[in-house]
Amino acid sequence: MAIPVGDEVLHTIVGPAAQEVTGSLRTRDPHEAKARKSVVLAYLNDIWRSLREGPKRLTQKQIVALAGEAYRELVSSFDDNPGSPETWKQLVLLQIKGMAQDARERWFGPAVDPILAKHRLVVDSDSRSALIAAVGVSLSQASVRLAQNAGGDYSPDTVVSRFPPLELNRQPNPTPPSADVTTGDGGPTIREMSEKKLAMKGKGHATTEATETALRLFESFHGQKPMAAISRREVADWIELLQRKPTQPDKDHRSLGLRELVTAYAERSDVPRLSGKSINGHVGHLNSIWTWARQRGHIDRSLDNPFSEQRVEERAPAADEGFTPAQLQAIFNLPVFTQGTRPLGGRGEASFWVPLLLLTYGNRPEEICQLLVSDVFFDDEEKAWCLRITDEGTHPMKGARNIKADGNPLVRRTLPVAKRLLDLGFAEYVESLKKAGELALFPKLTTKGKRRYLHSSFAAWWGKYLRENGAIPEAGNKPLRGFRDAWTTAAARSGLTEEEREWIQGHYIGKGKTSNRRYGVRDFGAKIDAVSYKGLDLSRLRGRKLP
C-alpha cells in the first residue's frame, strides 16, 4: 500500500490477516505529526471505503489526466535548471526500454503509486496497467521537453495541453459511445469522421490501413482533439516531426509516440527518415477526411482545413528499370524453367507460371497470384484466349479478392494470353486444373500476414531461390516487383505509349484524363505480344508435361 506522509509516500505491505497498519509519520515535530496523522487517517478511511465498494475502473480521459500529473511534476521539478541535454536524451532511451511489457511495472509502477495515493484511489488491474503505460509515455514526453529546455528551447509547451483536467466523479461508459457528430465536447474528431467516410465509401484494406497509420501518427502527437480545435500551426509542427521520424524504427521502439521516437533517433544519422512522398501521403489522407466532413455538413464549412496546402517537397525517385537483361537471362536459365524441376517452396506450377505471367504483363504480383481458373477463357468473339484481371469472385484460400484503386471497376481489365504462354502450354495447364476441379489457378499458394496476401510466402521462397542460384545479388532487387519495373522499361522501348502501358498494368487515371478505359483485348491488349526484352532468349524454356 502507498500512503502519503507529508511530501513522501510510505510503502507498506498489508496482509490478509493484518489487524492494524503501522508506519512512521517521518517527523519529530508533535504539531506536524498531529497534522500528518489526520491526513493519513482520512486517506486510510477513503481507502477502506474504496475497498468495500470495489476497485474503481478508470476512464480513458481519467487515465490521460493522471498521466498528465506525472508529466507536469517532472517538468516543473527540473525546467529551471535542467542540466545537460544529453542526460535527458539518455533517460529517454532508458525509458523506451522500460516500456517493454515485462518491464513497465518495475520502471513506472513507483511513479503511479503516489499519484493514486494522492487521489485516494484503488483501481482495478486493467486500469492500473493502462495508467502505468500512459505514465511511461508521459514521463518520456517530459524527458523530451526537458532535453529541449536544457538546449535553450523554452518555446510554448504543446504537449501539456493534451492532458485534460482530472474529473473523478465521472464513471466509464459500459460501451463506447457512437460517433454522434452533433454532440460531445467541441464537435467531432477526425477519427470519428474517418470511420464514417471509410464505412460510407467502402474503401479497401490498403486505404483503411494507410488512413489508420496517418491517424495514429497524428494522435500520438496531438491526441484526439475536436476538428475545430486543430490549427495550421499544429499540423505544421506535426509534419516537421514526421520529417525526422525513422522509416523503420527498431521493433522495441514501435509503440513509442512520435515525439519520443524522434528524440530516440535524433543522433542516429544512419537511419533513413520518412520520404516526402510518405509524409504527403499521411497528410493527404487527413486532408481528404476533412474535405469530406465539410462537404457533408459534419463540420462548419467556414472552418479552415489545416491539412490543405501543407505538402512537403518530394525527391524524384531514382529510375528503376527492374531486372537487368543479364539478370532476366540468368533467371530464366534456372532449372525450374529449363529442366522442369519444381522445388517444394515454389508451390508446384506456380514456380513456373507466376514469373512468366509477371514478365509478360507487368502486373502486380497479387493480381497474378489470386487468379482463378475461370479468369482464363477462350473468347469466341475475339477468337483468342484471354486473361481477366479482376476483384470479382472468391478465391478458395484467400476469400475476397482485391485490386488497386479500391476495387474501381475501371481497373478491371481483360488481356489476351500471349503467344509465348500458349506455346509453352498455358491453355493446357488451365484445362488440367478444370478437369481436377480446382478453382484457383495456383491451388498450392497459401496466404500470409494480416492482409492475407497470396504472393507474400511465394515471394520469400522466390527471392531465396534466385539468390542461392546467383541470378540476382544479395541486395538491391525486389524479386517479384522487379518484373513490373522491367516490363515498364521493355514496353516503353518496344514503342507502347504511356496510355497503353498504364492500361495494361492497371494504373487508374482520373476521370476525364484518358479514354483508355473503353479499350480492351482488341485494342491495347493486342500490344502484349509487341513487348520484347532486349537480348532475352527464352528458347530453352520447357513447360512441364501434364498427366
Coordinates of C-alpha atoms in Angstrom, one line a residue:
M1 CA 0.0 0.0 0.0
A2 CA 1.2 3.5 -0.8
I3 CA 0.3 6.1 1.9
P4 CA 1.0 9.8 1.5
V5 CA 3.0 11.1 4.5
G6 CA 4.0 14.8 4.2
D7 CA 5.9 15.2 0.9
E8 CA 6.7 11.5 0.8
V9 CA 4.9 8.2 0.1
L10 CA 5.1 5.4 2.7
H11 CA 5.1 1.9 1.1
T12 CA 3.8 -0.9 3.4
I13 CA 2.6 -4.4 2.8
V14 CA -0.8 -5.2 4.3
G15 CA -1.5 -8.9 4.5
P16 CA -5.0 -10.5 4.5
A17 CA -4.7 -11.3 8.3
A18 CA -3.4 -7.8 9.3
Q19 CA -5.2 -6.2 12.2
E20 CA -3.5 -2.8 12.0
V21 CA -1.4 -0.7 9.7
T22 CA 1.7 0.9 11.2
G23 CA 4.3 3.3 9.9
S24 CA 6.4 6.3 10.6
L25 CA 5.0 9.8 10.2
R26 CA 8.5 10.9 9.3
T27 CA 8.7 13.9 11.7
R28 CA 9.8 14.7 15.3
D29 CA 7.6 17.8 15.5
P30 CA 4.5 16.9 17.5
H31 CA 2.3 19.6 15.8
E32 CA 3.4 18.4 12.4
A33 CA 2.9 14.7 13.4
K34 CA -0.7 15.6 14.5
A35 CA -1.4 17.2 11.2
R36 CA 0.1 14.3 9.2
K37 CA -1.8 11.8 11.3
S38 CA -5.1 13.5 10.4
V39 CA -4.2 13.3 6.7
V40 CA -3.2 9.7 6.9
L41 CA -6.3 8.6 8.8
A42 CA -8.5 10.4 6.2
Y43 CA -6.7 8.8 3.4
L44 CA -7.0 5.3 5.0
N45 CA -10.7 5.8 5.6
D46 CA -11.1 6.6 1.9
I47 CA -9.0 3.5 1.0
W48 CA -11.2 1.2 3.3
R49 CA -14.3 2.7 1.7
S50 CA -12.9 2.1 -1.8
L51 CA -12.1 -1.5 -0.9
R52 CA -15.6 -2.0 0.4
E53 CA -17.0 -0.5 -2.8
G54 CA -14.6 -2.5 -5.0
P55 CA -11.7 -1.3 -7.2
K56 CA -12.5 1.7 -9.5
R57 CA -12.3 1.4 -13.2
L58 CA -10.7 4.5 -14.7
T59 CA -12.0 6.1 -17.9
Q60 CA -9.6 6.8 -20.8
K61 CA -9.9 10.5 -20.0
Q62 CA -9.0 10.0 -16.3
I63 CA -6.0 7.9 -17.2
V64 CA -4.7 10.6 -19.6
A65 CA -5.4 13.2 -16.9
L66 CA -3.5 11.3 -14.2
A67 CA -0.6 10.7 -16.6
G68 CA -0.5 14.5 -17.2
E69 CA 0.2 14.9 -13.5
A70 CA 3.3 12.8 -13.8
Y71 CA 4.3 14.9 -16.8
R72 CA 3.8 18.3 -15.1
E73 CA 5.5 17.1 -11.9
L74 CA 8.7 16.0 -13.7
V75 CA 8.9 19.1 -15.9
S76 CA 8.2 21.6 -13.1
S77 CA 10.9 19.9 -10.9
F78 CA 13.7 20.5 -13.4
D79 CA 12.8 23.1 -16.0
D80 CA 14.5 26.0 -14.3
N81 CA 17.9 24.1 -14.3
P82 CA 17.6 21.0 -16.4
G83 CA 21.3 20.4 -16.8
S84 CA 22.7 18.7 -19.9
P85 CA 20.5 17.8 -22.9
E86 CA 22.5 14.6 -23.2
T87 CA 21.4 13.4 -19.8
W88 CA 17.7 13.7 -20.7
K89 CA 18.3 12.0 -24.1
Q90 CA 19.9 9.1 -22.3
L91 CA 17.0 8.9 -19.9
V92 CA 14.5 8.8 -22.9
L93 CA 16.4 5.8 -24.2
L94 CA 16.2 4.1 -20.9
Q95 CA 12.5 4.9 -20.6
I96 CA 12.0 3.3 -24.0
K97 CA 13.5 0.1 -22.7
G98 CA 11.2 0.4 -19.7
M99 CA 8.2 0.5 -21.9
A100 CA 8.6 -3.2 -22.7
Q101 CA 5.7 -5.2 -21.5
D102 CA 7.6 -7.1 -18.8
A103 CA 9.4 -4.0 -17.5
R104 CA 6.7 -1.4 -17.2
E105 CA 5.6 -2.2 -13.6
R106 CA 9.2 -2.1 -12.4
W107 CA 10.0 1.1 -14.2
F108 CA 6.8 3.2 -13.9
G109 CA 4.8 1.5 -11.1
P110 CA 6.6 3.5 -8.4
A111 CA 5.6 6.7 -10.2
V112 CA 1.9 5.6 -10.4
D113 CA 1.6 4.7 -6.7
P114 CA 1.9 8.3 -5.3
I115 CA -0.5 9.6 -8.0
L116 CA -3.1 7.0 -6.9
A117 CA -2.3 7.7 -3.3
K118 CA -2.7 11.5 -3.8
H119 CA -6.3 11.0 -5.0
R120 CA -7.0 8.1 -2.6
L121 CA -7.8 5.7 -5.5
V122 CA -8.0 2.0 -5.5
V123 CA -8.2 0.9 -9.2
D124 CA -8.7 -2.4 -10.9
S125 CA -5.8 -4.3 -12.6
D126 CA -6.7 -3.2 -16.1
S127 CA -6.9 0.5 -15.1
R128 CA -3.5 0.2 -13.3
S129 CA -1.9 -1.4 -16.3
A130 CA -3.3 1.2 -18.7
L131 CA -2.2 4.0 -16.3
I132 CA 1.4 2.6 -16.0
A133 CA 1.6 2.6 -19.8
A134 CA 0.3 6.1 -20.0
V135 CA 2.6 7.4 -17.3
G136 CA 5.5 5.8 -19.1
V137 CA 4.7 7.7 -22.2
S138 CA 4.1 11.0 -20.3
L139 CA 7.4 10.7 -18.5
S140 CA 9.2 10.0 -21.8
Q141 CA 7.5 13.1 -23.2
A142 CA 8.6 15.1 -20.1
S143 CA 12.2 14.0 -20.6
V144 CA 12.0 15.1 -24.2
R145 CA 10.7 18.5 -23.0
L146 CA 13.5 18.9 -20.5
A147 CA 16.0 17.9 -23.2
Q148 CA 14.7 20.9 -25.2
N149 CA 14.8 23.1 -22.1
A150 CA 18.4 22.0 -21.5
G151 CA 19.3 23.0 -25.0
G152 CA 17.8 26.5 -24.5
D153 CA 14.4 25.9 -26.1
Y154 CA 11.6 27.3 -23.9
S155 CA 9.0 27.7 -26.6
P156 CA 5.4 27.1 -25.6
D157 CA 4.8 23.5 -24.4
T158 CA 2.5 21.9 -26.9
V159 CA 2.3 18.6 -25.1
V160 CA 0.9 19.7 -21.7
S161 CA -2.3 20.9 -23.4
R162 CA -3.3 17.4 -24.4
F163 CA -3.8 16.3 -20.8
P164 CA -7.3 17.1 -19.6
P165 CA -8.3 18.2 -16.0
L166 CA -9.0 15.3 -13.7
E167 CA -12.7 14.5 -13.1
L168 CA -13.1 11.6 -10.6
N169 CA -16.9 11.7 -10.3
R170 CA -17.4 10.5 -13.9
Q171 CA -17.9 6.8 -14.5
P172 CA -16.8 4.9 -17.6
N173 CA -19.4 4.1 -20.2
P174 CA -20.2 0.4 -20.3
T175 CA -19.8 0.5 -24.1
P176 CA -18.1 3.1 -26.3
P177 CA -20.5 5.8 -27.4
S178 CA -21.4 6.1 -31.1
A179 CA -19.7 8.8 -33.0
D180 CA -22.5 11.4 -32.9
V181 CA -21.1 14.5 -34.6
T182 CA -23.7 16.8 -33.3
T183 CA -22.8 16.2 -29.6
G184 CA -19.7 16.0 -27.5
D185 CA -17.1 18.5 -26.3
G186 CA -16.1 20.7 -29.3
G187 CA -17.6 18.6 -32.1
P188 CA -16.4 15.5 -33.9
T189 CA -12.8 14.3 -34.0
I190 CA -11.1 13.5 -37.2
R191 CA -11.1 9.8 -36.3
E192 CA -14.9 9.8 -36.0
M193 CA -15.1 11.3 -39.4
S194 CA -12.6 8.9 -40.8
E195 CA -14.7 5.9 -39.6
K196 CA -17.8 7.4 -41.2
K197 CA -16.1 8.2 -44.5
L198 CA -14.5 4.8 -44.8
A199 CA -17.7 3.0 -44.0
M200 CA -19.7 5.0 -46.5
K201 CA -17.2 4.7 -49.3
G202 CA -16.4 1.1 -48.8
K203 CA -12.6 1.6 -49.1
G204 CA -10.3 -1.3 -49.4
H205 CA -7.9 -2.7 -46.8
A206 CA -4.9 -0.9 -48.1
T207 CA -6.6 2.5 -47.9
T208 CA -8.1 1.8 -44.5
E209 CA -4.7 0.7 -43.1
A210 CA -3.0 3.8 -44.6
T211 CA -5.6 6.1 -43.1
E212 CA -5.3 4.4 -39.7
T213 CA -1.5 4.9 -39.8
A214 CA -1.9 8.6 -40.5
L215 CA -4.5 9.0 -37.7
R216 CA -2.2 7.1 -35.3
L217 CA 0.8 9.3 -36.1
F218 CA -1.3 12.5 -35.7
E219 CA -3.0 11.4 -32.4
S220 CA 0.4 10.3 -30.9
F221 CA 1.4 14.0 -31.1
H222 CA -1.9 15.9 -30.6
G223 CA -4.3 13.4 -29.2
Q224 CA -7.9 13.1 -30.3
K225 CA -8.8 16.8 -30.5
P226 CA -12.0 18.1 -31.9
M227 CA -11.5 19.0 -35.6
A228 CA -12.5 22.6 -34.9
A229 CA -9.6 22.9 -32.4
I230 CA -6.8 21.7 -34.8
S231 CA -4.8 24.6 -36.1
R232 CA -2.5 25.0 -39.1
R233 CA 0.5 25.5 -36.8
E234 CA -0.2 22.2 -35.0
V235 CA -0.3 20.4 -38.4
A236 CA 2.9 22.1 -39.4
D237 CA 4.6 21.1 -36.2
W238 CA 3.4 17.5 -36.7
I239 CA 4.8 17.5 -40.3
E240 CA 8.1 18.8 -39.0
L241 CA 8.3 15.8 -36.7
L242 CA 7.3 13.4 -39.5
Q243 CA 10.3 14.6 -41.5
R244 CA 12.6 13.4 -38.6
K245 CA 10.7 10.1 -38.0
P246 CA 12.8 7.0 -38.8
T247 CA 11.3 5.0 -41.6
Q248 CA 11.7 1.6 -39.9
P249 CA 12.3 2.0 -36.1
D250 CA 13.6 -1.0 -34.1
K251 CA 10.9 -3.4 -33.0
D252 CA 11.1 -2.3 -29.4
H253 CA 10.5 1.3 -30.3
R254 CA 7.4 0.9 -32.4
S255 CA 5.0 1.6 -29.5
L256 CA 6.5 5.0 -28.8
G257 CA 4.8 8.2 -29.5
L258 CA 6.0 10.3 -32.4
R259 CA 7.9 12.9 -30.3
E260 CA 9.6 10.2 -28.2
L261 CA 10.6 8.3 -31.4
V262 CA 12.1 11.3 -33.0
T263 CA 14.1 12.1 -29.8
A264 CA 15.3 8.5 -29.5
Y265 CA 16.8 8.6 -33.0
A266 CA 18.0 12.2 -33.0
E267 CA 21.6 11.1 -33.1
R268 CA 21.1 8.1 -35.5
S269 CA 22.2 9.6 -38.8
D270 CA 22.5 6.1 -40.2
V271 CA 18.7 5.5 -40.0
P272 CA 16.6 6.7 -43.1
R273 CA 13.8 9.2 -42.4
L274 CA 10.3 9.3 -43.9
S275 CA 10.3 10.4 -47.5
G276 CA 8.4 13.4 -48.8
K277 CA 6.1 11.1 -50.6
S278 CA 5.2 9.2 -47.4
I279 CA 4.6 12.4 -45.5
N280 CA 2.4 13.8 -48.2
G281 CA 0.5 10.5 -48.2
H282 CA -0.2 10.8 -44.4
V283 CA -1.2 14.5 -44.8
G284 CA -3.3 13.7 -47.9
H285 CA -5.4 11.1 -46.0
L286 CA -6.3 13.5 -43.2
N287 CA -6.9 16.3 -45.7
S288 CA -9.3 14.1 -47.6
I289 CA -11.2 13.3 -44.4
W290 CA -11.5 17.0 -43.5
T291 CA -12.8 17.9 -47.0
W292 CA -15.3 15.0 -46.9
A293 CA -16.6 16.0 -43.5
R294 CA -17.1 19.6 -44.5
Q295 CA -18.8 18.8 -47.8
R296 CA -21.4 16.7 -46.0
G297 CA -22.1 19.2 -43.3
H298 CA -20.5 17.3 -40.4
I299 CA -18.4 20.4 -39.6
D300 CA -18.9 24.1 -40.3
R301 CA -18.0 24.9 -43.9
S302 CA -16.3 28.1 -42.7
L303 CA -13.6 26.2 -40.8
D304 CA -10.2 26.3 -42.5
N305 CA -8.8 22.9 -43.4
P306 CA -5.5 22.9 -41.6
F307 CA -4.2 20.0 -43.7
S308 CA -4.6 21.7 -47.0
E309 CA -1.6 23.3 -48.7
Q310 CA 0.8 21.6 -46.4
R311 CA 2.7 19.4 -48.8
V312 CA 6.4 19.0 -48.4
E313 CA 9.0 18.7 -51.2
E314 CA 9.3 15.2 -52.7
R315 CA 12.5 13.9 -54.2
A316 CA 12.2 12.5 -57.6
P317 CA 12.6 8.7 -57.3
A318 CA 15.6 7.1 -58.7
A319 CA 15.0 5.5 -62.1
D320 CA 14.4 1.8 -61.5
E321 CA 14.4 -0.3 -64.7
G322 CA 13.8 -3.5 -62.8
F323 CA 15.9 -6.6 -63.6
T324 CA 18.8 -6.0 -66.0
P325 CA 18.9 -8.1 -69.2
A326 CA 21.7 -10.2 -67.7
Q327 CA 19.6 -10.9 -64.6
L328 CA 16.5 -11.8 -66.6
Q329 CA 18.5 -14.3 -68.7
A330 CA 20.0 -15.8 -65.5
I331 CA 16.5 -16.1 -64.0
F332 CA 15.0 -17.9 -67.0
N333 CA 18.0 -20.2 -67.3
L334 CA 17.3 -21.7 -63.9
P335 CA 16.3 -25.4 -63.6
V336 CA 12.7 -24.5 -62.8
F337 CA 12.3 -23.1 -66.3
T338 CA 14.7 -25.2 -68.4
Q339 CA 14.7 -28.7 -66.6
G340 CA 11.1 -28.9 -65.3
T341 CA 12.2 -29.0 -61.6
R342 CA 9.6 -27.9 -59.1
P343 CA 11.2 -27.1 -55.7
L344 CA 8.9 -27.6 -52.7
G345 CA 8.8 -24.0 -51.7
G346 CA 7.7 -23.0 -55.2
R347 CA 4.2 -24.3 -54.7
G348 CA 4.0 -26.6 -57.7
E349 CA 3.4 -25.0 -61.1
A350 CA 3.3 -21.5 -59.6
S351 CA 7.1 -21.5 -59.6
F352 CA 7.0 -21.7 -63.4
W353 CA 3.9 -19.7 -64.4
V354 CA 3.9 -16.8 -61.9
P355 CA 7.2 -15.4 -63.0
L356 CA 6.3 -15.9 -66.7
L357 CA 3.0 -14.1 -66.3
L358 CA 4.7 -11.2 -64.5
L359 CA 7.3 -11.0 -67.2
T360 CA 4.5 -11.0 -69.9
Y361 CA 2.1 -8.5 -68.4
G362 CA 4.0 -6.4 -65.8
N363 CA 1.0 -6.7 -63.4
R364 CA 1.1 -6.6 -59.6
P365 CA 2.2 -9.9 -58.0
E366 CA -1.0 -10.3 -56.0
E367 CA -3.2 -9.8 -59.1
I368 CA -1.5 -12.8 -60.7
C369 CA -1.3 -15.0 -57.6
Q370 CA -5.0 -14.6 -56.9
L371 CA -6.2 -15.6 -60.4
L372 CA -9.0 -18.2 -60.7
V373 CA -9.2 -20.9 -63.3
S374 CA -12.3 -19.1 -64.6
D375 CA -10.3 -15.9 -65.2
V376 CA -8.6 -17.7 -68.2
F377 CA -11.1 -18.4 -71.0
F378 CA -11.5 -18.6 -74.8
D379 CA -13.4 -15.6 -76.2
D380 CA -15.4 -16.8 -79.2
E381 CA -15.9 -13.2 -80.4
E382 CA -12.3 -12.3 -80.2
K383 CA -11.2 -15.8 -81.3
A384 CA -8.5 -15.7 -78.6
W385 CA -7.5 -17.0 -75.2
C386 CA -8.0 -14.2 -72.6
L387 CA -6.9 -13.5 -69.1
R388 CA -9.2 -11.4 -66.8
I389 CA -7.7 -9.2 -64.0
T390 CA -10.5 -8.5 -61.6
D391 CA -11.5 -8.4 -57.9
E392 CA -14.8 -10.2 -58.6
G393 CA -15.3 -13.7 -57.4
T394 CA -14.0 -15.5 -54.3
H395 CA -10.6 -17.2 -54.0
P396 CA -10.8 -20.6 -52.2
M397 CA -7.8 -19.8 -50.0
K398 CA -7.9 -16.0 -49.8
G399 CA -11.6 -15.3 -49.8
A400 CA -12.4 -11.9 -51.3
R401 CA -10.0 -10.7 -53.9
N402 CA -8.7 -7.2 -54.3
I403 CA -7.2 -4.9 -56.9
K404 CA -5.7 -1.4 -56.8
A405 CA -7.9 1.7 -56.7
D406 CA -10.2 0.2 -54.0
G407 CA -11.9 -2.1 -56.5
N408 CA -12.7 0.6 -59.0
P409 CA -14.3 -1.3 -61.9
L410 CA -12.4 0.8 -64.4
V411 CA -9.2 -1.0 -63.3
R412 CA -10.7 -4.4 -64.1
R413 CA -9.3 -5.5 -67.5
T414 CA -9.1 -8.4 -69.9
L415 CA -5.9 -9.2 -71.7
P416 CA -5.0 -11.7 -74.4
V417 CA -3.0 -14.6 -73.4
A418 CA 0.4 -14.0 -75.1
K419 CA 1.6 -16.3 -77.8
R420 CA 4.7 -17.4 -75.8
L421 CA 2.5 -18.6 -73.0
L422 CA 0.3 -20.6 -75.3
D423 CA 3.4 -22.1 -76.9
L424 CA 4.5 -23.3 -73.5
G425 CA 1.2 -25.0 -72.8
F426 CA -0.6 -22.4 -70.6
A427 CA -4.0 -23.3 -72.1
E428 CA -3.4 -27.0 -71.4
Y429 CA -2.4 -26.2 -67.8
V430 CA -5.7 -24.4 -67.3
E431 CA -7.7 -27.2 -68.8
S432 CA -5.9 -29.7 -66.5
L433 CA -7.0 -27.7 -63.5
K434 CA -10.6 -27.6 -64.7
K435 CA -10.6 -31.4 -65.0
A436 CA -9.2 -31.7 -61.5
G437 CA -12.0 -29.5 -60.1
E438 CA -9.6 -26.8 -59.0
L439 CA -10.9 -23.2 -58.6
A440 CA -7.6 -21.4 -58.1
L441 CA -5.1 -21.0 -60.9
F442 CA -2.3 -21.7 -58.4
P443 CA -4.0 -24.0 -55.9
K444 CA -0.9 -24.6 -53.8
L445 CA -0.4 -20.9 -52.9
T446 CA -1.3 -20.0 -49.3
T447 CA -1.9 -16.7 -47.6
K448 CA 0.4 -14.9 -45.3
G449 CA 0.1 -11.9 -42.9
K450 CA -2.9 -9.9 -41.8
R451 CA -3.6 -8.8 -45.3
R452 CA -3.8 -12.4 -46.4
Y453 CA -1.7 -11.9 -49.5
L454 CA -1.0 -15.0 -51.6
H455 CA 2.2 -13.6 -53.2
S456 CA 4.0 -13.0 -49.8
S457 CA 5.0 -16.5 -49.0
F458 CA 5.8 -17.3 -52.6
A459 CA 8.0 -14.1 -52.8
A460 CA 10.0 -15.2 -49.8
W461 CA 10.9 -18.5 -51.5
W462 CA 11.4 -16.9 -54.9
G463 CA 13.9 -14.4 -53.6
K464 CA 15.8 -17.0 -51.8
Y465 CA 15.8 -19.3 -54.8
L466 CA 17.1 -16.6 -57.1
R467 CA 19.9 -15.5 -54.7
E468 CA 21.0 -19.0 -53.9
N469 CA 21.4 -19.7 -57.6
G470 CA 23.3 -16.4 -58.3
A471 CA 20.6 -15.0 -60.6
I472 CA 20.4 -11.7 -58.6
P473 CA 22.7 -10.1 -56.0
E474 CA 22.0 -10.5 -52.2
A475 CA 20.6 -7.0 -52.1
G476 CA 19.2 -4.3 -54.4
N477 CA 16.5 -6.2 -56.3
K478 CA 12.8 -6.9 -55.5
P479 CA 12.4 -10.5 -56.6
L480 CA 8.8 -10.2 -57.8
R481 CA 8.3 -6.4 -58.2
G482 CA 11.4 -6.3 -60.4
F483 CA 9.3 -7.9 -63.2
R484 CA 6.9 -4.9 -63.1
D485 CA 9.6 -2.4 -63.5
A486 CA 11.4 -4.4 -66.1
W487 CA 8.1 -4.7 -68.1
T488 CA 7.6 -0.9 -68.0
T489 CA 11.1 -0.4 -69.4
A490 CA 10.7 -3.0 -72.1
A491 CA 7.2 -1.8 -73.1
A492 CA 8.5 1.8 -73.5
R493 CA 11.5 0.6 -75.6
S494 CA 9.1 -1.5 -77.7
G495 CA 7.1 1.6 -78.6
L496 CA 4.0 1.3 -76.4
T497 CA 2.6 4.6 -75.4
E498 CA 2.2 5.7 -71.8
E499 CA -1.5 5.3 -72.1
E500 CA -1.2 1.8 -73.4
R501 CA 1.3 0.8 -70.6
E502 CA -0.9 2.3 -67.9
W503 CA -4.0 0.4 -69.0
I504 CA -2.2 -3.0 -69.3
Q505 CA -0.6 -2.6 -65.9
G506 CA -3.8 -1.4 -64.2
H507 CA -2.9 2.2 -63.3
Y508 CA -6.0 4.2 -62.5
I509 CA -6.1 7.6 -64.2
G510 CA -8.6 10.1 -63.0
K511 CA -11.8 10.9 -64.8
G512 CA -11.6 13.0 -67.9
K513 CA -7.8 12.4 -68.2
T514 CA -7.9 9.4 -70.6
S515 CA -10.2 7.5 -72.8
N516 CA -8.3 4.2 -72.4
R517 CA -10.9 2.7 -70.1
R518 CA -13.1 1.8 -73.0
Y519 CA -10.3 -0.2 -74.7
G520 CA -9.9 -4.0 -74.3
V521 CA -8.4 -7.1 -75.8
R522 CA -8.5 -6.0 -79.5
D523 CA -7.1 -2.5 -78.8
F524 CA -4.5 -2.1 -76.1
G525 CA -4.4 -5.7 -75.2
A526 CA -3.1 -6.6 -78.7
K527 CA 0.1 -4.7 -77.7
I528 CA 1.1 -7.5 -75.3
D529 CA 2.9 -9.5 -78.0
A530 CA 4.7 -6.4 -79.1
V531 CA 6.7 -6.1 -75.9
S532 CA 10.2 -7.6 -76.2
Y533 CA 13.1 -7.8 -73.8
K534 CA 16.4 -6.8 -75.3
G535 CA 18.7 -9.8 -75.5
L536 CA 16.4 -12.2 -73.6
D537 CA 16.4 -15.7 -75.1
L538 CA 13.5 -17.9 -73.9
S539 CA 14.1 -20.8 -76.3
R540 CA 15.3 -23.1 -73.6
L541 CA 12.1 -22.9 -71.6
R542 CA 10.2 -26.1 -71.1
G543 CA 6.7 -26.3 -69.8
R544 CA 6.1 -29.4 -67.6
K545 CA 4.3 -32.2 -69.3
L546 CA 0.9 -32.7 -67.7
P547 CA -0.6 -36.1 -66.8

